[in-house]
XYZ file of C-alpha atoms in Angstrom:
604
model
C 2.846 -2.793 -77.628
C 4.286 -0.330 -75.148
C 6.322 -2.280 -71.686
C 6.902 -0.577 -68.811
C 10.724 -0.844 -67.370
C 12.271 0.223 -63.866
C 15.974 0.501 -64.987
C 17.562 0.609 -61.749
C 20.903 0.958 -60.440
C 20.994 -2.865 -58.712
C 18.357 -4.731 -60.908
C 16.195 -3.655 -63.693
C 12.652 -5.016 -64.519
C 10.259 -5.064 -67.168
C 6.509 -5.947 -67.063
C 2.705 -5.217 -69.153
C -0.257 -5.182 -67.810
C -2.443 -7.796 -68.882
C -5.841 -8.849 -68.086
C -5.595 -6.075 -66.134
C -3.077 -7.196 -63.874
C 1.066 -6.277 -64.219
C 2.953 -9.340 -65.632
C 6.466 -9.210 -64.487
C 8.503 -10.902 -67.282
C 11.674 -13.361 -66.211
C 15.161 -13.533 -66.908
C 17.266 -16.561 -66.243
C 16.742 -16.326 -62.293
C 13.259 -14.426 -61.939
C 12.173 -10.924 -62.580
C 14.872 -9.216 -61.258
C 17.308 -9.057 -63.729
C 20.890 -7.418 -62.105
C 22.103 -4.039 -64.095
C 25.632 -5.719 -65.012
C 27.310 -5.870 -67.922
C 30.481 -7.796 -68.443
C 32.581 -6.550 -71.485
C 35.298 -9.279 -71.769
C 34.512 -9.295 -75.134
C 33.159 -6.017 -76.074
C 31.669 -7.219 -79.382
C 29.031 -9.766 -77.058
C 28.448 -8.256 -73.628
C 26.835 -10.413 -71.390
C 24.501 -8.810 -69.397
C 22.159 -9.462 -66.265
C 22.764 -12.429 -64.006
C 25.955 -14.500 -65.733
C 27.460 -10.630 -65.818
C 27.135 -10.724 -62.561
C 28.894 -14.137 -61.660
C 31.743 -13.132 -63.958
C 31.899 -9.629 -62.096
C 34.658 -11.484 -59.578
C 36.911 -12.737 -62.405
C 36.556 -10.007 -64.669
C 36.701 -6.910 -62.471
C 38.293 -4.262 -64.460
C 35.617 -5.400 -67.142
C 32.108 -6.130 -65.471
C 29.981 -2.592 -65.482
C 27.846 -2.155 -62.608
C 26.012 0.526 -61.258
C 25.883 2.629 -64.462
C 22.869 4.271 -63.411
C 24.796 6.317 -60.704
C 27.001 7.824 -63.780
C 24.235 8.581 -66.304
C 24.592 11.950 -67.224
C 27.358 13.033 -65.298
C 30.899 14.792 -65.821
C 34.437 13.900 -64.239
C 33.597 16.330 -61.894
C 30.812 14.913 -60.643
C 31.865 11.633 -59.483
C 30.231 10.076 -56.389
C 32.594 10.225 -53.308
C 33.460 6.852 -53.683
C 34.620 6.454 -57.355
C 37.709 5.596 -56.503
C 36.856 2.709 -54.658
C 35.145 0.892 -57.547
C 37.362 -1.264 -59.942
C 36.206 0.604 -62.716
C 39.012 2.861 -64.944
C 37.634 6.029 -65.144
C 40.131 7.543 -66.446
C 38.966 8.707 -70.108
C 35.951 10.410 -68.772
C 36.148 14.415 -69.147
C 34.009 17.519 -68.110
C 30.970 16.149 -69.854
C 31.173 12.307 -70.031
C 32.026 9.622 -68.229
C 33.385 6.662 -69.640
C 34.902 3.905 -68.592
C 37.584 2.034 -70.349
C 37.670 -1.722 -70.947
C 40.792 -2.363 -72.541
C 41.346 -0.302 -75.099
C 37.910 1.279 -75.808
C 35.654 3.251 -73.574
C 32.017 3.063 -72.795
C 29.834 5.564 -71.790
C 26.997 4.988 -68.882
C 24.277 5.582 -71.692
C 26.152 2.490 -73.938
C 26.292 0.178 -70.674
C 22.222 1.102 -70.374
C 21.247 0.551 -73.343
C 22.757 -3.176 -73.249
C 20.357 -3.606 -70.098
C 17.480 -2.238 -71.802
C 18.120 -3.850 -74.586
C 18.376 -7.311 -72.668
C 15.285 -6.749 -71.030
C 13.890 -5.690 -74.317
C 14.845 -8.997 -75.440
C 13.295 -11.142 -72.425
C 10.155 -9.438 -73.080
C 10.030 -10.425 -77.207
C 11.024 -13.980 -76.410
C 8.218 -14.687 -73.887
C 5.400 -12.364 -76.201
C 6.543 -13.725 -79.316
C 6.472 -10.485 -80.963
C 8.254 -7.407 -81.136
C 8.540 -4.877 -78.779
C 9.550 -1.315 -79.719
C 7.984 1.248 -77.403
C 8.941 1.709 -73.306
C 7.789 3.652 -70.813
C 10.480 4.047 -68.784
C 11.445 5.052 -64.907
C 13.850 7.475 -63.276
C 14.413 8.880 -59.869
C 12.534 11.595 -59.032
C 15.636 14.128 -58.233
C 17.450 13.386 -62.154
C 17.959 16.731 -63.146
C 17.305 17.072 -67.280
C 21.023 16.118 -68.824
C 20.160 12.687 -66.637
C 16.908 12.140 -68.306
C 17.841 13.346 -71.832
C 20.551 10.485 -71.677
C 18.307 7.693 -69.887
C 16.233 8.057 -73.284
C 19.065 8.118 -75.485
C 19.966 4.856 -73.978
C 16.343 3.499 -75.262
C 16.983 4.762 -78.326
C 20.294 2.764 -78.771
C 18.679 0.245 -77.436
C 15.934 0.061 -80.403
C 13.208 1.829 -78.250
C 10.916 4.436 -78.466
C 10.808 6.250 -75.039
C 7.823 7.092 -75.233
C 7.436 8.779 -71.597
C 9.829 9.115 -68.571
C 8.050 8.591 -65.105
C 9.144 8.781 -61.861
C 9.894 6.035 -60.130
C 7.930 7.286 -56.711
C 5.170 8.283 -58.925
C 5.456 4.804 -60.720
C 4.980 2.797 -57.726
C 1.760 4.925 -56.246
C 0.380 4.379 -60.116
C 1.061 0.435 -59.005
C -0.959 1.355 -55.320
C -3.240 2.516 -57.045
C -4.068 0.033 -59.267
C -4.636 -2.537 -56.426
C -6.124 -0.830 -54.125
C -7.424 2.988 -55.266
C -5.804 4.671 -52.564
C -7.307 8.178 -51.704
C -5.847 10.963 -49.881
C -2.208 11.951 -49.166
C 0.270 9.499 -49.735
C 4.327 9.509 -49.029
C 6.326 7.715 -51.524
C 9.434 6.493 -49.609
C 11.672 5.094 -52.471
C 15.157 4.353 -51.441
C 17.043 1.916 -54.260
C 20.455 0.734 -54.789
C 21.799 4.415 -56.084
C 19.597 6.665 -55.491
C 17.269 7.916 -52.583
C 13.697 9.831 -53.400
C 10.836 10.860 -51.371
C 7.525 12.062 -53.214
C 4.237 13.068 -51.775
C 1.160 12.803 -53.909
C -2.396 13.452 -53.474
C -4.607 10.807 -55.148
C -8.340 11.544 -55.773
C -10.536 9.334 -57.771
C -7.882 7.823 -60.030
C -5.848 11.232 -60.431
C -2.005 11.278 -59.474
C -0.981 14.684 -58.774
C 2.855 15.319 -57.346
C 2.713 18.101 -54.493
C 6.322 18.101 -53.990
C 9.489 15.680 -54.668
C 13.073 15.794 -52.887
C 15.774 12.865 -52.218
C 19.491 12.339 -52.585
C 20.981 11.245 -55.998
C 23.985 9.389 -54.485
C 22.892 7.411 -51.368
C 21.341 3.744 -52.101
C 21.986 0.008 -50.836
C 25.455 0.459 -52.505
C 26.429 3.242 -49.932
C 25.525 0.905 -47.426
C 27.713 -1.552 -48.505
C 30.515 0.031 -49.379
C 29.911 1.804 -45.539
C 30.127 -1.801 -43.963
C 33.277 -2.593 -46.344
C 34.784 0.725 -44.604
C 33.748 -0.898 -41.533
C 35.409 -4.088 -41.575
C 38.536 -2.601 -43.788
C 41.358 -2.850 -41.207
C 40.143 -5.976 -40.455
C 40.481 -7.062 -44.022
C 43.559 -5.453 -44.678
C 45.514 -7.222 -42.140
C 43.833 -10.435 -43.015
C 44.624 -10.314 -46.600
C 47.564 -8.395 -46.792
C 48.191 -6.958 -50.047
C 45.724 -8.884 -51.507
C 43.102 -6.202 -50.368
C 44.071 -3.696 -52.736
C 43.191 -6.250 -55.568
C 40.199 -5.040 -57.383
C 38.405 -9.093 -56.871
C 38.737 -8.313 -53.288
C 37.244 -5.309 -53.020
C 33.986 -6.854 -55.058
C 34.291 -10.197 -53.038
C 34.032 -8.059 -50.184
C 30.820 -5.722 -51.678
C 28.913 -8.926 -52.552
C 29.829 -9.973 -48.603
C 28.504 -6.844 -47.053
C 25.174 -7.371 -49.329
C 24.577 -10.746 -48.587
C 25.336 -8.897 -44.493
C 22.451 -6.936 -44.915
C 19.873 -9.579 -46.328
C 20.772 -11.958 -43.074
C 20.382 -9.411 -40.665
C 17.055 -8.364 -41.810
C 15.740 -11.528 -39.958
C 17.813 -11.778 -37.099
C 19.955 -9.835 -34.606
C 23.341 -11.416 -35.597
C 25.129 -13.137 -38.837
C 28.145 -14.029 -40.325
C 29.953 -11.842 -42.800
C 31.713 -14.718 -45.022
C 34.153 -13.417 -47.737
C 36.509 -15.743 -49.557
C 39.291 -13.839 -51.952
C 42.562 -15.851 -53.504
C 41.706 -19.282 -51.547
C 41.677 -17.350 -48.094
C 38.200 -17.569 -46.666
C 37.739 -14.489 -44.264
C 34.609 -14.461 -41.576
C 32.990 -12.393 -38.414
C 29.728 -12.127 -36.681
C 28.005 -9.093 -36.758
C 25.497 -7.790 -34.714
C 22.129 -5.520 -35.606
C 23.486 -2.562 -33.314
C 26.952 -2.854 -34.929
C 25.230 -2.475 -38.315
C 23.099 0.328 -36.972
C 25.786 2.606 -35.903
C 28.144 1.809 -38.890
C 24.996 3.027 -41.060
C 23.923 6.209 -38.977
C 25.663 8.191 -40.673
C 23.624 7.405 -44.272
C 20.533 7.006 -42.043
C 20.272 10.152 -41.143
C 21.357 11.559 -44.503
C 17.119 9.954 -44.878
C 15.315 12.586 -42.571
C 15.935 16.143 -44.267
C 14.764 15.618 -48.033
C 11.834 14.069 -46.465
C 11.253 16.806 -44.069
C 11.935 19.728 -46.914
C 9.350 17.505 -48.948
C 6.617 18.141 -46.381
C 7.535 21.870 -45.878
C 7.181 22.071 -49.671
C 4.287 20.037 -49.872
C 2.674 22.671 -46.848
C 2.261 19.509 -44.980
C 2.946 18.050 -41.820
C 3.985 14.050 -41.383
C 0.381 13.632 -39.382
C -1.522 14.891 -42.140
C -0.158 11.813 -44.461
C -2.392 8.727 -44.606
C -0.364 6.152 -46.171
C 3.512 5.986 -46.457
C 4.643 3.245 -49.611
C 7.825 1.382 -48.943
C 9.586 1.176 -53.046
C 13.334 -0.313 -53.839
C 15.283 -3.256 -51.911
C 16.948 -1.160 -49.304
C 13.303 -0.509 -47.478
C 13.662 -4.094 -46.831
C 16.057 -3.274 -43.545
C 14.532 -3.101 -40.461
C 16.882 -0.360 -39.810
C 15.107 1.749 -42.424
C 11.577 0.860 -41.776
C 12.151 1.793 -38.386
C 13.270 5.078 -39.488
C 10.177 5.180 -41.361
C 7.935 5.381 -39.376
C 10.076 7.773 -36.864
C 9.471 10.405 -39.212
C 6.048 10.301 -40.514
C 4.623 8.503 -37.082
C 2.865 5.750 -38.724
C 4.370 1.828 -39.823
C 4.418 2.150 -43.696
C 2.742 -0.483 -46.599
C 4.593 -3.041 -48.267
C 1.819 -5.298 -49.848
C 3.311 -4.900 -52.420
C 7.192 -6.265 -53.515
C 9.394 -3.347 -52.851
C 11.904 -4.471 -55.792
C 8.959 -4.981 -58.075
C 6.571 -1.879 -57.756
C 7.871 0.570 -59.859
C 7.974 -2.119 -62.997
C 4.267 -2.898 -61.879
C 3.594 1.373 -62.246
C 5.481 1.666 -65.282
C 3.283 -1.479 -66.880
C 0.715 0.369 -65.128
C 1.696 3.883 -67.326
C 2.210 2.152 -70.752
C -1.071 0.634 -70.308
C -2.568 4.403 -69.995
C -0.423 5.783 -73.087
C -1.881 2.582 -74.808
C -5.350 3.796 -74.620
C -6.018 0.780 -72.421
C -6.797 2.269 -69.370
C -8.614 5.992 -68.981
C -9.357 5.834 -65.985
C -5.984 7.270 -63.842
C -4.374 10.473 -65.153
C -0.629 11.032 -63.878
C 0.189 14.385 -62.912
C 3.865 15.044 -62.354
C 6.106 17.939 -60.856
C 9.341 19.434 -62.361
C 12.101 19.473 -59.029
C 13.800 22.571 -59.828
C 12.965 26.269 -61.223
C 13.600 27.174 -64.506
C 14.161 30.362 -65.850
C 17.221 32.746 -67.792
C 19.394 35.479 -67.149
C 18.706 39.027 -67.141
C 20.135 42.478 -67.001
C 22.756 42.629 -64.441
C 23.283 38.661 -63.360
C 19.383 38.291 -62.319
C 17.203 35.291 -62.343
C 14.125 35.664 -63.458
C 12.353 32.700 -63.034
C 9.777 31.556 -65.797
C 8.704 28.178 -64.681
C 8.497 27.371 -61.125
C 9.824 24.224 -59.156
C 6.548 21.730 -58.367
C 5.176 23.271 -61.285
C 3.074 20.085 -62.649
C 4.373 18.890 -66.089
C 3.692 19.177 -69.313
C 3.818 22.681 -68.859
C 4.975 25.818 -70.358
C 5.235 29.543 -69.517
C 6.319 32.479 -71.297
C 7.441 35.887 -70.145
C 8.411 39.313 -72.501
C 11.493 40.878 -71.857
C 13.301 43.839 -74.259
C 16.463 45.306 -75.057
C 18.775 47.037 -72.917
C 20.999 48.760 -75.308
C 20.408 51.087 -78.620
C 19.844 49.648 -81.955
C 20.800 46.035 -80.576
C 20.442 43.277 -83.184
C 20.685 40.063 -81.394
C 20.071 38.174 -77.464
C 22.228 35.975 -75.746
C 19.450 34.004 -73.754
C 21.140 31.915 -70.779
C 18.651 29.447 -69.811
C 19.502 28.372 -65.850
C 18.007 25.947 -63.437
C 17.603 26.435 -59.405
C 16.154 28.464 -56.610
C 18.976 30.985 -55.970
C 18.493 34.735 -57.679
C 21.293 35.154 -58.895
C 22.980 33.541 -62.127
C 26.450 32.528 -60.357
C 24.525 30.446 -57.887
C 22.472 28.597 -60.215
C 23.477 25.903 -63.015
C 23.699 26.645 -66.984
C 21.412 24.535 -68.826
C 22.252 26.361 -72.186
C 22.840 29.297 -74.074
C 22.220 30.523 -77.759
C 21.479 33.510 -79.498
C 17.923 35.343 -81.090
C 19.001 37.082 -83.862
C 17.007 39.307 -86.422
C 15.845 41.778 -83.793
C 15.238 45.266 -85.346
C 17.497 47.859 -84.803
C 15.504 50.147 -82.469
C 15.820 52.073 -78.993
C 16.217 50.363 -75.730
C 13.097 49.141 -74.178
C 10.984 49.100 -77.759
C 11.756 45.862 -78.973
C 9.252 42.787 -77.529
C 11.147 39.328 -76.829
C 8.917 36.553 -75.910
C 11.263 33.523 -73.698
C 8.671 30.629 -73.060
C 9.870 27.557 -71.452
C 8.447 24.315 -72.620
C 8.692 20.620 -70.163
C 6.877 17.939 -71.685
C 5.959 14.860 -70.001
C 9.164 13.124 -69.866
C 10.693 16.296 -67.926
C 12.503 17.476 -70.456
C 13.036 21.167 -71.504
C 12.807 23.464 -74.635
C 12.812 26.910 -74.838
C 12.120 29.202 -77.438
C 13.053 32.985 -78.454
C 10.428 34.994 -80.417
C 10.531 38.624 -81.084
C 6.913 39.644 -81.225
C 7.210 42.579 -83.867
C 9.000 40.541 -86.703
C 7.522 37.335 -86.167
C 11.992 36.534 -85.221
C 12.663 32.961 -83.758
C 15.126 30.856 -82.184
C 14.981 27.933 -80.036
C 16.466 25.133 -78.312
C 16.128 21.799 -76.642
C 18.204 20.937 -73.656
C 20.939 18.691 -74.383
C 22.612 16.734 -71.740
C 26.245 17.703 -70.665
C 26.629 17.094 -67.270
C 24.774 16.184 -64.429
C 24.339 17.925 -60.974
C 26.604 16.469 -58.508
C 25.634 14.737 -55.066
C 25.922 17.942 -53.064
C 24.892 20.067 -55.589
C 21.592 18.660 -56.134
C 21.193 18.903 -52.369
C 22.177 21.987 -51.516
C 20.529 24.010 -54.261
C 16.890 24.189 -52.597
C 18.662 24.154 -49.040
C 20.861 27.385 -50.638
C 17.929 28.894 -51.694
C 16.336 28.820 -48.176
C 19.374 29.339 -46.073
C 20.034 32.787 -48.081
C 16.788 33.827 -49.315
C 17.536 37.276 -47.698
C 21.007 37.886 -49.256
C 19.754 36.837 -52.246
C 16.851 38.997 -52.695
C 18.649 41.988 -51.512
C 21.765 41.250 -54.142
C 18.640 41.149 -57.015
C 17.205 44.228 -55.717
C 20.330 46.182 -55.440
C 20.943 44.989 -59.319
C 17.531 45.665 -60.420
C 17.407 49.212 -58.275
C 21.210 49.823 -60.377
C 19.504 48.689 -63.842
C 16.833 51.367 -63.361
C 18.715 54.224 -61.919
C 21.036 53.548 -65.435
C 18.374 53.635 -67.738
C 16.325 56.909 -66.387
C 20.046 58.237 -66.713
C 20.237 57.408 -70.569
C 16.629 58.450 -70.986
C 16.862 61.786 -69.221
C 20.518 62.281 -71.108
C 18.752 61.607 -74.338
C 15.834 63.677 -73.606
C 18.110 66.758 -72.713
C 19.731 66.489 -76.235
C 16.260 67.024 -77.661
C 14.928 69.256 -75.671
C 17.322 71.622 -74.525
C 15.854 74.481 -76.633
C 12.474 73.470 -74.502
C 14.119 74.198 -70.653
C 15.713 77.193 -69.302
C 18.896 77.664 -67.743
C 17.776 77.070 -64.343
C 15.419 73.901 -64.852
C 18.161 72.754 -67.402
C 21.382 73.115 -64.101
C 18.332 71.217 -61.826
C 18.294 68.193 -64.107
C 21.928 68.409 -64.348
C 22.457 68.392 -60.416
C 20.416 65.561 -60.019
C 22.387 63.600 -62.588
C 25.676 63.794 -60.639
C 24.002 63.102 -57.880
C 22.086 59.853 -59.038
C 25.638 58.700 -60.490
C 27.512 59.646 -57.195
C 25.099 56.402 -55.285
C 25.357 53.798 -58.423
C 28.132 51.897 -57.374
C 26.632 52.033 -53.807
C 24.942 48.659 -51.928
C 22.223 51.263 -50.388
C 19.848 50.461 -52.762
C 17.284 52.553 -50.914
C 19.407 55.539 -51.770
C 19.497 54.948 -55.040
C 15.882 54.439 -55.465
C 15.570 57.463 -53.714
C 18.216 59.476 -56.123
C 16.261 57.868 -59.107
C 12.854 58.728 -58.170
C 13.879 62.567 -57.805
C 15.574 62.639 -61.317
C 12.905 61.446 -62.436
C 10.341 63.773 -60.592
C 13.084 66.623 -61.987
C 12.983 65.768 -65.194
C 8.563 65.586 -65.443
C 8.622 69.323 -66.786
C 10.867 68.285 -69.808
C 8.871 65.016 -70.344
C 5.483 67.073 -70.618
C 7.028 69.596 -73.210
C 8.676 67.014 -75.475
C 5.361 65.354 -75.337
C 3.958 68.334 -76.510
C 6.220 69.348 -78.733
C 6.018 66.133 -80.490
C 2.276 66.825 -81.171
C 2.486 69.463 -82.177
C 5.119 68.895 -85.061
C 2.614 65.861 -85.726
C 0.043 68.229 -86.233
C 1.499 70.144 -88.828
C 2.188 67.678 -91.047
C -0.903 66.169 -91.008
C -2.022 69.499 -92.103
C 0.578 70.216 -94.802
C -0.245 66.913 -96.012
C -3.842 67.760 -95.725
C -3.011 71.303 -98.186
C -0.650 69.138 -101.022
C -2.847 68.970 -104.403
């Protein structure tokens, strides 16, 4: 028995396929089933829908939103952390928590009480146990956010048994109604997070071109942007009593209920009631509009860096799918269909499509259904440091996952023993611009020259996204490996800027690498030709010996130069100098081989 479940940041669903149709299974008020948990007493959450009618009495100890924390450090917060009535106080570098009373919870703890609730709803109306999940994530969660959405299965007694993302998930759900062929733009835009996918789907294949989006903009930005909105206004209405954390939420749960209304109609009331003092205003569709520009706009560039990646341009797509609650607004559909130039499908429930393509997924891993294959992308480059503060990149972002790739590196200094290997992740060339995924150390390695020893670095992403690398030195049979733990996630601008970064200064970039790799040569023809001269001397004359010599200075004079050119240029004539000695230490070498193959040939 393997469910498929959208854990979202609003509401969280979980539905099978059966009969070959998804069943969505209900909690107390339908499918959806809201991602709060209350923690007044932390020994029986309560979590879902009565979490989320206690949320106004229990503030400071009703978890929402969790989703937008998973697998993220203090410092990286959304911008507006500090607005939610959550104590965030305990969280450090690596964790967040948040503290209710006097313990602390972690955003992976809160999760797993939501999986674990849907995990529940789906054993009470199957009548049998249910310990396998295929489970969904936004497209853009880098690997420390995935590693900890399946830890919070695990907690939660389930076997994750693949991650999928949720754009992906809902064209699996597409494509189950309807077979959709050609090129199809997954517009996905949720309570947290905002993704935008294109796939190209040919006789029941799935195959990602390219994936982009925005990690911290969802319907909660939007309300908390009306809330902003209407703050003075509230302020000198309520007085102090707008700094109480019950107000705030009142307020949220005001600007939601905003947005729903004026889906329908071109005006509506915002009602909020706090402390017996009800509060109210009519707001127009072109008030809403300009208070939400802003995060409207924030929509266009992932989905226009998505085409560029994809090599596509929006007339080229033939379908554009509508996924998460917040494509509801008329506001954003609009916007839709602005960018690609075409009004986008929504047969399908917005709020329930990606549970239908996870269902959809499990069904597949079941053995149940052959017939689709799901081919995903990895969103960022992945690769580890090299001589000098390079990247060299050994898997490639929009490579299609599982995959693996290997490449052989050596040593860089005499008789060295052991690696560091620095595994990174992002577009940029140089290590300072990318983020650290993990270090540790190959050691074992024969103690021989520079350059001899053969290292073998192959990255490893299986299908849930996540990443292993291993270590092997290829003359000893020398191994070390490791698998990606999570630490802390990417932050909001971060996960941005990094491919924007990497096409903004491309140039600089590449220059910086070559100077560094032009440096990194230049030093080792210097040891070589050093080394050689200590062994040959007695092979060179006076004269060819000062020549070497001259070029030497000379190549050392440029090192520390940004004319990489030059450099090149001062290496390739030491090394053109130094082709005389090269041939005669070659030949001397043979020579003395010679010989003792035949006084070994004379012994009795």
């Amino acid at each position: 028995m393997i469910v498929g479940i959208d854990l979202g940041t609003t509401n969280s669903l979980v539905a099978k396929i059966e009969k070959g149709k998804p069943r969505l299974f209900n909690g107390e008020t339908g499918a959806l089933v809201p991602s709060v948990v209350c923690l007044k007493d932390p020994e029986n959450p309560i979590v879902g829908y009565r979490a989320k009618q206690l949320r106004l009495g229990h503030p400071d100890k009703t978890i929402y939103s969790a989703k937008r924390f998973i697998g993220k450090g203090k410092g990286d917060l959304p911008l507006d952390a500090q607005s939610l009535p959550f104590d965030l106080s305990l969280s450090d570098s690596h964790v967040v928590r948040f503290k209710v009373g006097e313990r602390a919870f972690t955003p992976v703890e809160i999760s797993a009480m939501v999986l674990r609730e849907l995990k529940a709803i789906a054993e009470k109306q199957l009548g049998s146990t249910v310990d396998k999940a295929v489970v969904t994530v936004p497209a853009y969660f880098n690997d420390a956010q995935r590693q900890a959405t399946k830890l919070a299965g695990e907690l939660a007694g389930l076997e994750v048994v693949r991650i999928v993302n949720e754009p992906t998930a809902a064209c699996l759900a597409y494509g189950l109604e309807k077979k959709t062929m050609g090129l199809v733009a997954v517009f996905d835009l949720g309570g947290g997070t905002f993704d935008i996918s294109i796939l190209r789907v040919t006789d029941g294949v799935f195959e990602v071109l390219a994936t982009n989006g925005d990690t911290s903009l969802g319907g909660d930005d939007f309300d908390q942007a009306i809330v902003s909105a209407l703050e003075p206004e509230l302020a000198q209405f309520w007085g102090s009593e707008w700094n109480r954390k019950g107000a705030k939420i009142a307020a949220i749960e005001a600007a939601e209920s905003l947005k729903k209304d004026l889906s329908g109609s071109e005006s509506a009331e915002f009602r909020c009631e706090w402390n017996g003092a009800p509060f109210s205003r009519t707001v127009t569709v072109s008030q809403l509009e300009s208070w939400l520009l802003p995060l409207l706009k924030r929509l266009e560039q992932p989905c226009l860096n998505c085409l560029q990646d994809a090599n596509l341009k929006p007339k080229q797509i033939t379908d554009v799918i509508l996924v998460g609650g917040s494509t509801r607004m008329p506001l954003v559909r609009k916007r839709v269909q602005d960018l690609f130039g075409r009004e986008p499908i929504c047969t399908l429930n917005p709020d329930e499509v990606v549970a239908m393509g996870a269902a959809v997924q499990a069904n597949i891993l079941s053995g149940q259904m052959g017939e689709m294959l799901l081919l995903d992308v990895i969103p960022l480059s992945l690769g580890i440091e090299t001589m000098g503060g390079v990247v060299s990149k050994i898997i490639h972002r929009n490579s299609t996952i599982p995959v693996s790739a290997s490449q052989t590196f050596t040593t860089y200094v005499e008789g060295q023993t052991s690696v560091d290997i620095h595994v990174l992740q992002g577009e940029r060339e140089m290590v300072q611009d990318n983020r650290s995924l993990a270090r540790f150390k190959l050691q074992g390695i024969p103690p021989l020259p520079a350059g001899l020893p053969k290292i073998e670095v192959e990255c490893v992403v299986d299908a849930n996204g996540i990443l292993s690398v291993r270590a092997l030195e290829l003359r000893t049979g020398t191994k070390a490996s490791v698998v990606v733990n999570p630490t802390f996630g990417l932050n909001d601008e971060q996960v941005e800027q990094m491919l924007l970064d990497s096409f903004e200064n491309a140039e600089k970039d590449f220059e910086a690498r070559f100077l560094v790799e032009a440096r990194t040569e230049a030093e080792l023809v210097i040891r070589a030709t050093r080394k050689s001269l200590l062994k040959g001397a007695h092979l060179v004359d006076a004269e060819e010996s000062a020549q070497i010599q001259r070029h030497l200075v000379e190549l050392g004079d440029v090192m520390n130069l940004s004319d990489r050119k030059e450099i090149k240029i001062r290496t390739a004539a030491l090394e053109a100098a130094t082709e005389g000695l090269a041939r005669k230490l070659l030949d001397s070498a043979v020579k003395e081989a010679l010989v003792e193959k035949q006084l070994a040939g004379t012994e009795p």
